[in-house]
Amino acid sequence: MKKLNGIDILNAQISSNRLSHAYIFESDEHEDGREAALKFIEDIDKSLNHGEIERSLNKIDISRNLKIVEPNGKTIRIEDIRDLIRFYQTLPFNSKYKYAIIFQAERLRVESSNAMLKLLEDMPEYGKIILVTKSSGNILPTIKSRCQVVKIESSKNDDIIDREFIYSLIDEFLLGNFNAIIQNLDKIDELKEHGHDFFSAVIEFINSMLLIRYYSYDNGILSTERINKYKYINISRQRLISVIEDCIEMQMNLKNNVNFLLSVEELALNLSN
């Protein structure tokens, strides 16, 4: 049986009229995610049973029923999410749904993430929202658990980092082995040009631990061997969430030329405590 890709799954949902109220579009390139989100919304709107006059107003309807939220500087502010909440407080114009796209959703901070969580909990029946990100692991689990994650194939599919090496580092850090940094200093130094991707891989890994341990959901990131191993590691749900939040902060700090090796050392400390 052919395995459905993300676009096939979305098309099937449109055809069967079984749409989720919230999605996370995960793509290697933000622009691919944005284009897929806009195309998905357009396809939903086209599938609705409009009359002939309404069809002629289709593009106008979409513009009036669509809100796009993007980072203001380095973050998505709580004011932007509050404005989005107000957007959903009015009924859609000449349409069944109102839509929102959160571009670069990994830039939600703690306050804006909390506001987003409240929006997802109270989403009206006519509301549809799409969070676009390079990695769903960069989004807080409490938000992710309320969304359907869809992988969007990107025009650039080559992985520029050695994920298995990063995963093996996390293994050592969880066991309290700080010497792993010294023992692998050259390889770690090679990754400093890809610091954002390094911490994205760490976030995906830690989020997988969180999902398996506390939500009984396997997203396929961890091997069976690792899953069995981590069943016996004493680490709390709150600490895993805290590590994810710290990694997101580290990604932001790297843009301000914070030392990559020091960030890796801080990660090792956070995982072993």
PDB file of C-alpha atoms in Angstrom:
ATOM      1  CA  MET A   1       0.000   0.000   0.000  1.00  0.00           C
ATOM      2  CA  LYS A   2       1.337   3.428  -0.944  1.00  0.00           C
ATOM      3  CA  LYS A   3       2.249   5.604   2.040  1.00  0.00           C
ATOM      4  CA  LEU A   4       0.418   8.922   1.945  1.00  0.00           C
ATOM      5  CA  ASN A   5       2.520  12.073   2.118  1.00  0.00           C
ATOM      6  CA  GLY A   6       1.441  15.229   3.906  1.00  0.00           C
ATOM      7  CA  ILE A   7      -0.326  16.776   0.914  1.00  0.00           C
ATOM      8  CA  ASP A   8      -2.187  13.520   0.172  1.00  0.00           C
ATOM      9  CA  ILE A   9      -3.410  13.406   3.774  1.00  0.00           C
ATOM     10  CA  LEU A  10      -4.637  17.003   3.609  1.00  0.00           C
ATOM     11  CA  ASN A  11      -6.413  16.415   0.290  1.00  0.00           C
ATOM     12  CA  ALA A  12      -8.085  13.330   1.740  1.00  0.00           C
ATOM     13  CA  GLN A  13      -9.315  15.364   4.715  1.00  0.00           C
ATOM     14  CA  ILE A  14     -10.765  18.010   2.409  1.00  0.00           C
ATOM     15  CA  SER A  15     -12.511  15.363   0.296  1.00  0.00           C
ATOM     16  CA  SER A  16     -13.983  13.618   3.338  1.00  0.00           C
ATOM     17  CA  ASN A  17     -14.762  16.901   5.145  1.00  0.00           C
ATOM     18  CA  ARG A  18     -12.870  15.685   8.215  1.00  0.00           C
ATOM     19  CA  LEU A  19     -10.689  18.680   8.937  1.00  0.00           C
ATOM     20  CA  SER A  20      -8.798  19.277  12.151  1.00  0.00           C
ATOM     21  CA  HIS A  21      -9.181  22.653  13.824  1.00  0.00           C
ATOM     22  CA  ALA A  22      -5.400  23.077  14.220  1.00  0.00           C
ATOM     23  CA  TYR A  23      -2.367  21.925  12.246  1.00  0.00           C
ATOM     24  CA  ILE A  24       1.392  22.138  12.455  1.00  0.00           C
ATOM     25  CA  PHE A  25       3.011  22.214   9.006  1.00  0.00           C
ATOM     26  CA  GLU A  26       6.584  21.013   9.396  1.00  0.00           C
ATOM     27  CA  SER A  27       8.987  21.665   6.532  1.00  0.00           C
ATOM     28  CA  ASP A  28      12.734  22.034   6.069  1.00  0.00           C
ATOM     29  CA  GLU A  29      12.098  25.429   4.524  1.00  0.00           C
ATOM     30  CA  HIS A  30       9.689  27.949   6.063  1.00  0.00           C
ATOM     31  CA  GLU A  31       8.560  29.168   2.636  1.00  0.00           C
ATOM     32  CA  ASP A  32       7.502  25.661   1.613  1.00  0.00           C
ATOM     33  CA  GLY A  33       5.360  25.496   4.751  1.00  0.00           C
ATOM     34  CA  ARG A  34       3.853  28.909   4.070  1.00  0.00           C
ATOM     35  CA  GLU A  35       2.987  28.019   0.465  1.00  0.00           C
ATOM     36  CA  ALA A  36       1.460  24.698   1.545  1.00  0.00           C
ATOM     37  CA  ALA A  37      -0.637  26.459   4.213  1.00  0.00           C
ATOM     38  CA  LEU A  38      -1.974  29.040   1.754  1.00  0.00           C
ATOM     39  CA  LYS A  39      -2.708  26.324  -0.834  1.00  0.00           C
ATOM     40  CA  PHE A  40      -4.499  24.203   1.803  1.00  0.00           C
ATOM     41  CA  ILE A  41      -6.713  27.117   2.816  1.00  0.00           C
ATOM     42  CA  GLU A  42      -7.489  27.920  -0.809  1.00  0.00           C
ATOM     43  CA  ASP A  43      -8.369  24.274  -1.502  1.00  0.00           C
ATOM     44  CA  ILE A  44     -10.664  24.122   1.543  1.00  0.00           C
ATOM     45  CA  ASP A  45     -12.432  27.273   0.442  1.00  0.00           C
ATOM     46  CA  LYS A  46     -12.845  25.968  -3.112  1.00  0.00           C
ATOM     47  CA  SER A  47     -14.329  22.737  -1.797  1.00  0.00           C
ATOM     48  CA  LEU A  48     -17.101  24.522   0.094  1.00  0.00           C
ATOM     49  CA  ASN A  49     -20.528  24.490  -1.480  1.00  0.00           C
ATOM     50  CA  HIS A  50     -20.643  28.151  -2.531  1.00  0.00           C
ATOM     51  CA  GLY A  51     -23.218  29.576  -4.911  1.00  0.00           C
ATOM     52  CA  GLU A  52     -22.105  31.098  -8.218  1.00  0.00           C
ATOM     53  CA  ILE A  53     -22.090  34.670  -6.882  1.00  0.00           C
ATOM     54  CA  GLU A  54     -20.114  33.608  -3.831  1.00  0.00           C
ATOM     55  CA  ARG A  55     -17.551  31.823  -5.991  1.00  0.00           C
ATOM     56  CA  SER A  56     -16.855  35.047  -7.850  1.00  0.00           C
ATOM     57  CA  LEU A  57     -16.019  36.624  -4.482  1.00  0.00           C
ATOM     58  CA  ASN A  58     -13.819  33.724  -3.407  1.00  0.00           C
ATOM     59  CA  LYS A  59     -10.492  35.595  -3.270  1.00  0.00           C
ATOM     60  CA  ILE A  60     -12.092  38.519  -1.444  1.00  0.00           C
ATOM     61  CA  ASP A  61     -13.659  36.141   1.069  1.00  0.00           C
ATOM     62  CA  ILE A  62     -10.330  34.462   1.779  1.00  0.00           C
ATOM     63  CA  SER A  63      -8.568  37.767   2.377  1.00  0.00           C
ATOM     64  CA  ARG A  64     -11.275  38.858   4.828  1.00  0.00           C
ATOM     65  CA  ASN A  65     -11.241  35.511   6.643  1.00  0.00           C
ATOM     66  CA  LEU A  66      -7.476  34.982   6.776  1.00  0.00           C
ATOM     67  CA  LYS A  67      -4.977  36.360   9.261  1.00  0.00           C
ATOM     68  CA  ILE A  68      -1.221  35.779   9.023  1.00  0.00           C
ATOM     69  CA  VAL A  69       0.956  36.204  12.107  1.00  0.00           C
ATOM     70  CA  GLU A  70       4.713  36.583  11.676  1.00  0.00           C
ATOM     71  CA  PRO A  71       7.586  37.283  14.083  1.00  0.00           C
ATOM     72  CA  ASN A  72       7.993  40.895  15.137  1.00  0.00           C
ATOM     73  CA  GLY A  73      11.769  41.069  15.247  1.00  0.00           C
ATOM     74  CA  LYS A  74      12.972  37.818  16.811  1.00  0.00           C
ATOM     75  CA  THR A  75       9.754  36.702  18.494  1.00  0.00           C
ATOM     76  CA  ILE A  76       6.010  36.397  18.087  1.00  0.00           C
ATOM     77  CA  ARG A  77       4.598  38.708  20.731  1.00  0.00           C
ATOM     78  CA  ILE A  78       1.698  38.039  23.058  1.00  0.00           C
ATOM     79  CA  GLU A  79      -0.012  41.115  21.544  1.00  0.00           C
ATOM     80  CA  ASP A  80      -0.048  39.349  18.166  1.00  0.00           C
ATOM     81  CA  ILE A  81      -1.821  36.322  19.639  1.00  0.00           C
ATOM     82  CA  ARG A  82      -4.286  38.494  21.542  1.00  0.00           C
ATOM     83  CA  ASP A  83      -5.084  40.223  18.255  1.00  0.00           C
ATOM     84  CA  LEU A  84      -5.621  36.773  16.715  1.00  0.00           C
ATOM     85  CA  ILE A  85      -8.009  35.855  19.542  1.00  0.00           C
ATOM     86  CA  ARG A  86     -10.034  38.989  18.754  1.00  0.00           C
ATOM     87  CA  PHE A  87     -10.004  38.004  15.055  1.00  0.00           C
ATOM     88  CA  TYR A  88     -11.754  34.731  15.946  1.00  0.00           C
ATOM     89  CA  GLN A  89     -14.379  36.482  18.066  1.00  0.00           C
ATOM     90  CA  THR A  90     -16.310  37.545  14.950  1.00  0.00           C
ATOM     91  CA  LEU A  91     -18.024  35.199  12.510  1.00  0.00           C
ATOM     92  CA  PRO A  92     -16.493  34.486   9.086  1.00  0.00           C
ATOM     93  CA  PHE A  93     -17.561  36.699   6.190  1.00  0.00           C
ATOM     94  CA  ASN A  94     -19.412  34.833   3.429  1.00  0.00           C
ATOM     95  CA  SER A  95     -17.623  31.585   4.305  1.00  0.00           C
ATOM     96  CA  LYS A  96     -17.774  28.601   6.612  1.00  0.00           C
ATOM     97  CA  TYR A  97     -14.356  29.159   8.202  1.00  0.00           C
ATOM     98  CA  LYS A  98     -11.906  31.757   9.397  1.00  0.00           C
ATOM     99  CA  TYR A  99      -8.238  30.850   8.992  1.00  0.00           C
ATOM    100  CA  ALA A 100      -4.932  31.841  10.549  1.00  0.00           C
ATOM    101  CA  ILE A 101      -1.329  31.014   9.687  1.00  0.00           C
ATOM    102  CA  ILE A 102       1.366  31.371  12.346  1.00  0.00           C
ATOM    103  CA  PHE A 103       4.608  31.725  10.389  1.00  0.00           C
ATOM    104  CA  GLN A 104       7.820  30.573  12.128  1.00  0.00           C
ATOM    105  CA  ALA A 105       5.751  29.312  15.048  1.00  0.00           C
ATOM    106  CA  GLU A 106       8.896  28.196  16.894  1.00  0.00           C
ATOM    107  CA  ARG A 107       9.376  31.885  17.752  1.00  0.00           C
ATOM    108  CA  LEU A 108       6.443  31.888  20.142  1.00  0.00           C
ATOM    109  CA  ARG A 109       7.750  32.864  23.569  1.00  0.00           C
ATOM    110  CA  VAL A 110       6.419  31.647  26.908  1.00  0.00           C
ATOM    111  CA  GLU A 111       3.741  34.351  27.237  1.00  0.00           C
ATOM    112  CA  SER A 112       2.605  34.129  23.611  1.00  0.00           C
ATOM    113  CA  SER A 113       2.655  30.313  23.807  1.00  0.00           C
ATOM    114  CA  ASN A 114       0.318  30.433  26.796  1.00  0.00           C
ATOM    115  CA  ALA A 115      -2.029  32.740  24.901  1.00  0.00           C
ATOM    116  CA  MET A 116      -1.865  30.408  21.890  1.00  0.00           C
ATOM    117  CA  LEU A 117      -2.713  27.439  24.104  1.00  0.00           C
ATOM    118  CA  LYS A 118      -5.803  29.243  25.411  1.00  0.00           C
ATOM    119  CA  LEU A 119      -6.848  30.038  21.838  1.00  0.00           C
ATOM    120  CA  LEU A 120      -6.528  26.383  20.834  1.00  0.00           C
ATOM    121  CA  GLU A 121      -8.553  25.309  23.858  1.00  0.00           C
ATOM    122  CA  ASP A 122     -11.344  27.775  23.025  1.00  0.00           C
ATOM    123  CA  MET A 123     -11.195  27.630  19.218  1.00  0.00           C
ATOM    124  CA  PRO A 124     -14.656  28.300  17.728  1.00  0.00           C
ATOM    125  CA  GLU A 125     -16.162  25.709  15.407  1.00  0.00           C
ATOM    126  CA  TYR A 126     -15.486  27.924  12.402  1.00  0.00           C
ATOM    127  CA  GLY A 127     -11.823  28.410  13.299  1.00  0.00           C
ATOM    128  CA  LYS A 128      -8.889  26.785  11.473  1.00  0.00           C
ATOM    129  CA  ILE A 129      -5.272  27.522  12.358  1.00  0.00           C
ATOM    130  CA  ILE A 130      -1.948  26.405  10.867  1.00  0.00           C
ATOM    131  CA  LEU A 131       1.379  26.762  12.649  1.00  0.00           C
ATOM    132  CA  VAL A 132       4.298  26.715  10.190  1.00  0.00           C
ATOM    133  CA  THR A 133       7.685  25.611  11.509  1.00  0.00           C
ATOM    134  CA  LYS A 134      10.899  23.876  10.489  1.00  0.00           C
ATOM    135  CA  SER A 135      10.506  21.471  13.374  1.00  0.00           C
ATOM    136  CA  SER A 136       7.428  20.616  15.411  1.00  0.00           C
ATOM    137  CA  GLY A 137       9.850  19.632  18.170  1.00  0.00           C
ATOM    138  CA  ASN A 138      10.536  23.345  18.648  1.00  0.00           C
ATOM    139  CA  ILE A 139       6.931  23.957  19.724  1.00  0.00           C
ATOM    140  CA  LEU A 140       5.828  23.367  23.292  1.00  0.00           C
ATOM    141  CA  PRO A 141       4.286  19.901  23.747  1.00  0.00           C
ATOM    142  CA  THR A 142       1.102  21.340  25.251  1.00  0.00           C
ATOM    143  CA  ILE A 143       0.497  23.201  21.980  1.00  0.00           C
ATOM    144  CA  LYS A 144       1.683  20.372  19.749  1.00  0.00           C
ATOM    145  CA  SER A 145      -0.633  17.866  21.419  1.00  0.00           C
ATOM    146  CA  ARG A 146      -3.622  19.948  20.287  1.00  0.00           C
ATOM    147  CA  CYS A 147      -2.540  20.054  16.644  1.00  0.00           C
ATOM    148  CA  GLN A 148      -2.222  17.569  13.810  1.00  0.00           C
ATOM    149  CA  VAL A 149       1.387  17.502  12.624  1.00  0.00           C
ATOM    150  CA  VAL A 150       1.796  17.304   8.843  1.00  0.00           C
ATOM    151  CA  LYS A 151       5.181  16.836   7.174  1.00  0.00           C
ATOM    152  CA  ILE A 152       5.530  19.008   4.087  1.00  0.00           C
ATOM    153  CA  GLU A 153       8.132  17.830   1.600  1.00  0.00           C
ATOM    154  CA  SER A 154      10.679  20.543   1.019  1.00  0.00           C
ATOM    155  CA  SER A 155      12.722  21.447  -2.024  1.00  0.00           C
ATOM    156  CA  LYS A 156      15.804  20.868   0.132  1.00  0.00           C
ATOM    157  CA  ASN A 157      15.781  17.433   1.719  1.00  0.00           C
ATOM    158  CA  ASP A 158      19.478  16.864   2.532  1.00  0.00           C
ATOM    159  CA  ASP A 159      20.149  16.674   6.257  1.00  0.00           C
ATOM    160  CA  ILE A 160      23.216  18.769   7.001  1.00  0.00           C
ATOM    161  CA  ILE A 161      23.804  17.395  10.495  1.00  0.00           C
ATOM    162  CA  ASP A 162      24.618  13.948  11.872  1.00  0.00           C
ATOM    163  CA  ARG A 163      21.536  13.308  13.995  1.00  0.00           C
ATOM    164  CA  GLU A 164      22.730   9.953  15.247  1.00  0.00           C
ATOM    165  CA  PHE A 165      25.862  11.610  16.649  1.00  0.00           C
ATOM    166  CA  ILE A 166      23.715  14.244  18.378  1.00  0.00           C
ATOM    167  CA  TYR A 167      21.449  11.545  19.781  1.00  0.00           C
ATOM    168  CA  SER A 168      24.462   9.650  21.125  1.00  0.00           C
ATOM    169  CA  LEU A 169      25.635  12.846  22.846  1.00  0.00           C
ATOM    170  CA  ILE A 170      22.245  13.170  24.542  1.00  0.00           C
ATOM    171  CA  ASP A 171      22.567   9.542  25.663  1.00  0.00           C
ATOM    172  CA  GLU A 172      25.825  10.433  27.420  1.00  0.00           C
ATOM    173  CA  PHE A 173      24.493  13.671  28.911  1.00  0.00           C
ATOM    174  CA  LEU A 174      21.472  11.863  30.382  1.00  0.00           C
ATOM    175  CA  LEU A 175      23.900   9.445  32.027  1.00  0.00           C
ATOM    176  CA  GLY A 176      25.902  12.368  33.450  1.00  0.00           C
ATOM    177  CA  ASN A 177      28.947  11.800  31.233  1.00  0.00           C
ATOM    178  CA  PHE A 178      30.387  15.312  30.732  1.00  0.00           C
ATOM    179  CA  ASN A 179      33.564  13.807  29.285  1.00  0.00           C
ATOM    180  CA  ALA A 180      31.575  13.129  26.126  1.00  0.00           C
ATOM    181  CA  ILE A 181      32.140  16.784  25.208  1.00  0.00           C
ATOM    182  CA  ILE A 182      35.930  16.493  25.509  1.00  0.00           C
ATOM    183  CA  GLN A 183      35.949  13.133  23.778  1.00  0.00           C
ATOM    184  CA  ASN A 184      33.993  14.511  20.814  1.00  0.00           C
ATOM    185  CA  LEU A 185      35.285  18.077  20.768  1.00  0.00           C
ATOM    186  CA  ASP A 186      36.265  18.060  17.077  1.00  0.00           C
ATOM    187  CA  LYS A 187      32.860  16.777  15.928  1.00  0.00           C
ATOM    188  CA  ILE A 188      31.042  19.249  18.170  1.00  0.00           C
ATOM    189  CA  ASP A 189      33.206  22.064  16.827  1.00  0.00           C
ATOM    190  CA  GLU A 190      32.191  21.112  13.268  1.00  0.00           C
ATOM    191  CA  LEU A 191      28.536  21.576  14.239  1.00  0.00           C
ATOM    192  CA  LYS A 192      28.900  25.154  15.453  1.00  0.00           C
ATOM    193  CA  GLU A 193      28.069  26.481  11.963  1.00  0.00           C
ATOM    194  CA  HIS A 194      24.775  24.619  12.233  1.00  0.00           C
ATOM    195  CA  GLY A 195      23.945  25.447  15.832  1.00  0.00           C
ATOM    196  CA  HIS A 196      20.266  26.121  15.173  1.00  0.00           C
ATOM    197  CA  ASP A 197      19.872  22.728  13.477  1.00  0.00           C
ATOM    198  CA  PHE A 198      21.809  21.068  16.317  1.00  0.00           C
ATOM    199  CA  PHE A 199      19.364  22.337  18.932  1.00  0.00           C
ATOM    200  CA  SER A 200      16.394  21.540  16.678  1.00  0.00           C
ATOM    201  CA  ALA A 201      17.582  17.913  16.664  1.00  0.00           C
ATOM    202  CA  VAL A 202      17.948  17.994  20.456  1.00  0.00           C
ATOM    203  CA  ILE A 203      14.436  19.441  20.845  1.00  0.00           C
ATOM    204  CA  GLU A 204      12.985  16.719  18.592  1.00  0.00           C
ATOM    205  CA  PHE A 205      14.756  14.061  20.651  1.00  0.00           C
ATOM    206  CA  ILE A 206      13.660  15.425  24.039  1.00  0.00           C
ATOM    207  CA  ASN A 207      10.130  15.986  22.782  1.00  0.00           C
ATOM    208  CA  SER A 208      10.037  12.337  21.667  1.00  0.00           C
ATOM    209  CA  MET A 209      11.021  11.267  25.183  1.00  0.00           C
ATOM    210  CA  LEU A 210       8.247  13.438  26.567  1.00  0.00           C
ATOM    211  CA  LEU A 211       5.635  12.026  24.188  1.00  0.00           C
ATOM    212  CA  ILE A 212       6.593   8.413  24.866  1.00  0.00           C
ATOM    213  CA  ARG A 213       6.893   8.709  28.644  1.00  0.00           C
ATOM    214  CA  TYR A 214       3.923  10.927  29.392  1.00  0.00           C
ATOM    215  CA  TYR A 215       1.604  10.769  26.382  1.00  0.00           C
ATOM    216  CA  SER A 216       2.148   7.130  25.267  1.00  0.00           C
ATOM    217  CA  TYR A 217       2.817   8.291  21.717  1.00  0.00           C
ATOM    218  CA  ASP A 218       5.770   7.188  19.571  1.00  0.00           C
ATOM    219  CA  ASN A 219       6.587   9.661  16.770  1.00  0.00           C
ATOM    220  CA  GLY A 220       9.336   7.442  15.354  1.00  0.00           C
ATOM    221  CA  ILE A 221      12.345   9.574  16.355  1.00  0.00           C
ATOM    222  CA  LEU A 222      13.716   7.214  19.024  1.00  0.00           C
ATOM    223  CA  SER A 223      14.839   3.662  18.381  1.00  0.00           C
ATOM    224  CA  THR A 224      13.250   0.796  20.331  1.00  0.00           C
ATOM    225  CA  GLU A 225      16.535   0.351  22.185  1.00  0.00           C
ATOM    226  CA  ARG A 226      16.520   3.964  23.342  1.00  0.00           C
ATOM    227  CA  ILE A 227      12.843   3.840  24.285  1.00  0.00           C
ATOM    228  CA  ASN A 228      13.509   0.851  26.548  1.00  0.00           C
ATOM    229  CA  LYS A 229      16.578   2.532  28.031  1.00  0.00           C
ATOM    230  CA  TYR A 230      14.814   5.788  28.869  1.00  0.00           C
ATOM    231  CA  LYS A 231      11.994   4.027  30.683  1.00  0.00           C
ATOM    232  CA  TYR A 232      14.360   3.701  33.627  1.00  0.00           C
ATOM    233  CA  ILE A 233      15.946   7.160  33.586  1.00  0.00           C
ATOM    234  CA  ASN A 234      14.606   9.347  36.382  1.00  0.00           C
ATOM    235  CA  ILE A 235      13.621  12.581  34.664  1.00  0.00           C
ATOM    236  CA  SER A 236      10.395  14.490  35.244  1.00  0.00           C
ATOM    237  CA  ARG A 237       7.924  15.804  32.704  1.00  0.00           C
ATOM    238  CA  GLN A 238       8.559  19.371  33.853  1.00  0.00           C
ATOM    239  CA  ARG A 239      12.303  18.988  33.440  1.00  0.00           C
ATOM    240  CA  LEU A 240      11.922  17.703  29.895  1.00  0.00           C
ATOM    241  CA  ILE A 241       9.713  20.687  29.070  1.00  0.00           C
ATOM    242  CA  SER A 242      12.263  22.986  30.720  1.00  0.00           C
ATOM    243  CA  VAL A 243      15.076  21.534  28.582  1.00  0.00           C
ATOM    244  CA  ILE A 244      13.007  22.147  25.436  1.00  0.00           C
ATOM    245  CA  GLU A 245      12.380  25.763  26.478  1.00  0.00           C
ATOM    246  CA  ASP A 246      16.095  26.241  27.248  1.00  0.00           C
ATOM    247  CA  CYS A 247      17.057  24.848  23.826  1.00  0.00           C
ATOM    248  CA  ILE A 248      14.698  27.279  22.095  1.00  0.00           C
ATOM    249  CA  GLU A 249      16.328  30.076  24.090  1.00  0.00           C
ATOM    250  CA  MET A 250      19.786  28.824  23.099  1.00  0.00           C
ATOM    251  CA  GLN A 251      18.800  28.967  19.435  1.00  0.00           C
ATOM    252  CA  MET A 252      17.857  32.603  19.884  1.00  0.00           C
ATOM    253  CA  ASN A 253      21.070  33.350  21.776  1.00  0.00           C
ATOM    254  CA  LEU A 254      23.240  31.824  19.048  1.00  0.00           C
ATOM    255  CA  LYS A 255      22.024  34.587  16.723  1.00  0.00           C
ATOM    256  CA  ASN A 256      23.568  37.012  19.200  1.00  0.00           C
ATOM    257  CA  ASN A 257      26.936  35.209  18.883  1.00  0.00           C
ATOM    258  CA  VAL A 258      26.691  33.279  22.130  1.00  0.00           C
ATOM    259  CA  ASN A 259      29.431  30.614  22.225  1.00  0.00           C
ATOM    260  CA  PHE A 260      28.133  27.329  20.780  1.00  0.00           C
ATOM    261  CA  LEU A 261      30.372  25.086  22.903  1.00  0.00           C
ATOM    262  CA  LEU A 262      29.224  26.821  26.094  1.00  0.00           C
ATOM    263  CA  SER A 263      25.626  26.236  24.994  1.00  0.00           C
ATOM    264  CA  VAL A 264      26.336  22.520  24.519  1.00  0.00           C
ATOM    265  CA  GLU A 265      27.927  22.394  27.982  1.00  0.00           C
ATOM    266  CA  GLU A 266      24.817  24.071  29.428  1.00  0.00           C
ATOM    267  CA  LEU A 267      22.668  21.463  27.667  1.00  0.00           C
ATOM    268  CA  ALA A 268      24.740  18.667  29.220  1.00  0.00           C
ATOM    269  CA  LEU A 269      24.282  20.228  32.649  1.00  0.00           C
ATOM    270  CA  ASN A 270      20.523  20.639  32.193  1.00  0.00           C
ATOM    271  CA  LEU A 271      20.068  17.027  31.122  1.00  0.00           C
ATOM    272  CA  SER A 272      22.121  15.534  33.944  1.00  0.00           C
ATOM    273  CA  ASN A 273      20.547  17.502  36.814  1.00  0.00           C
TER     274      ASN A 273
END
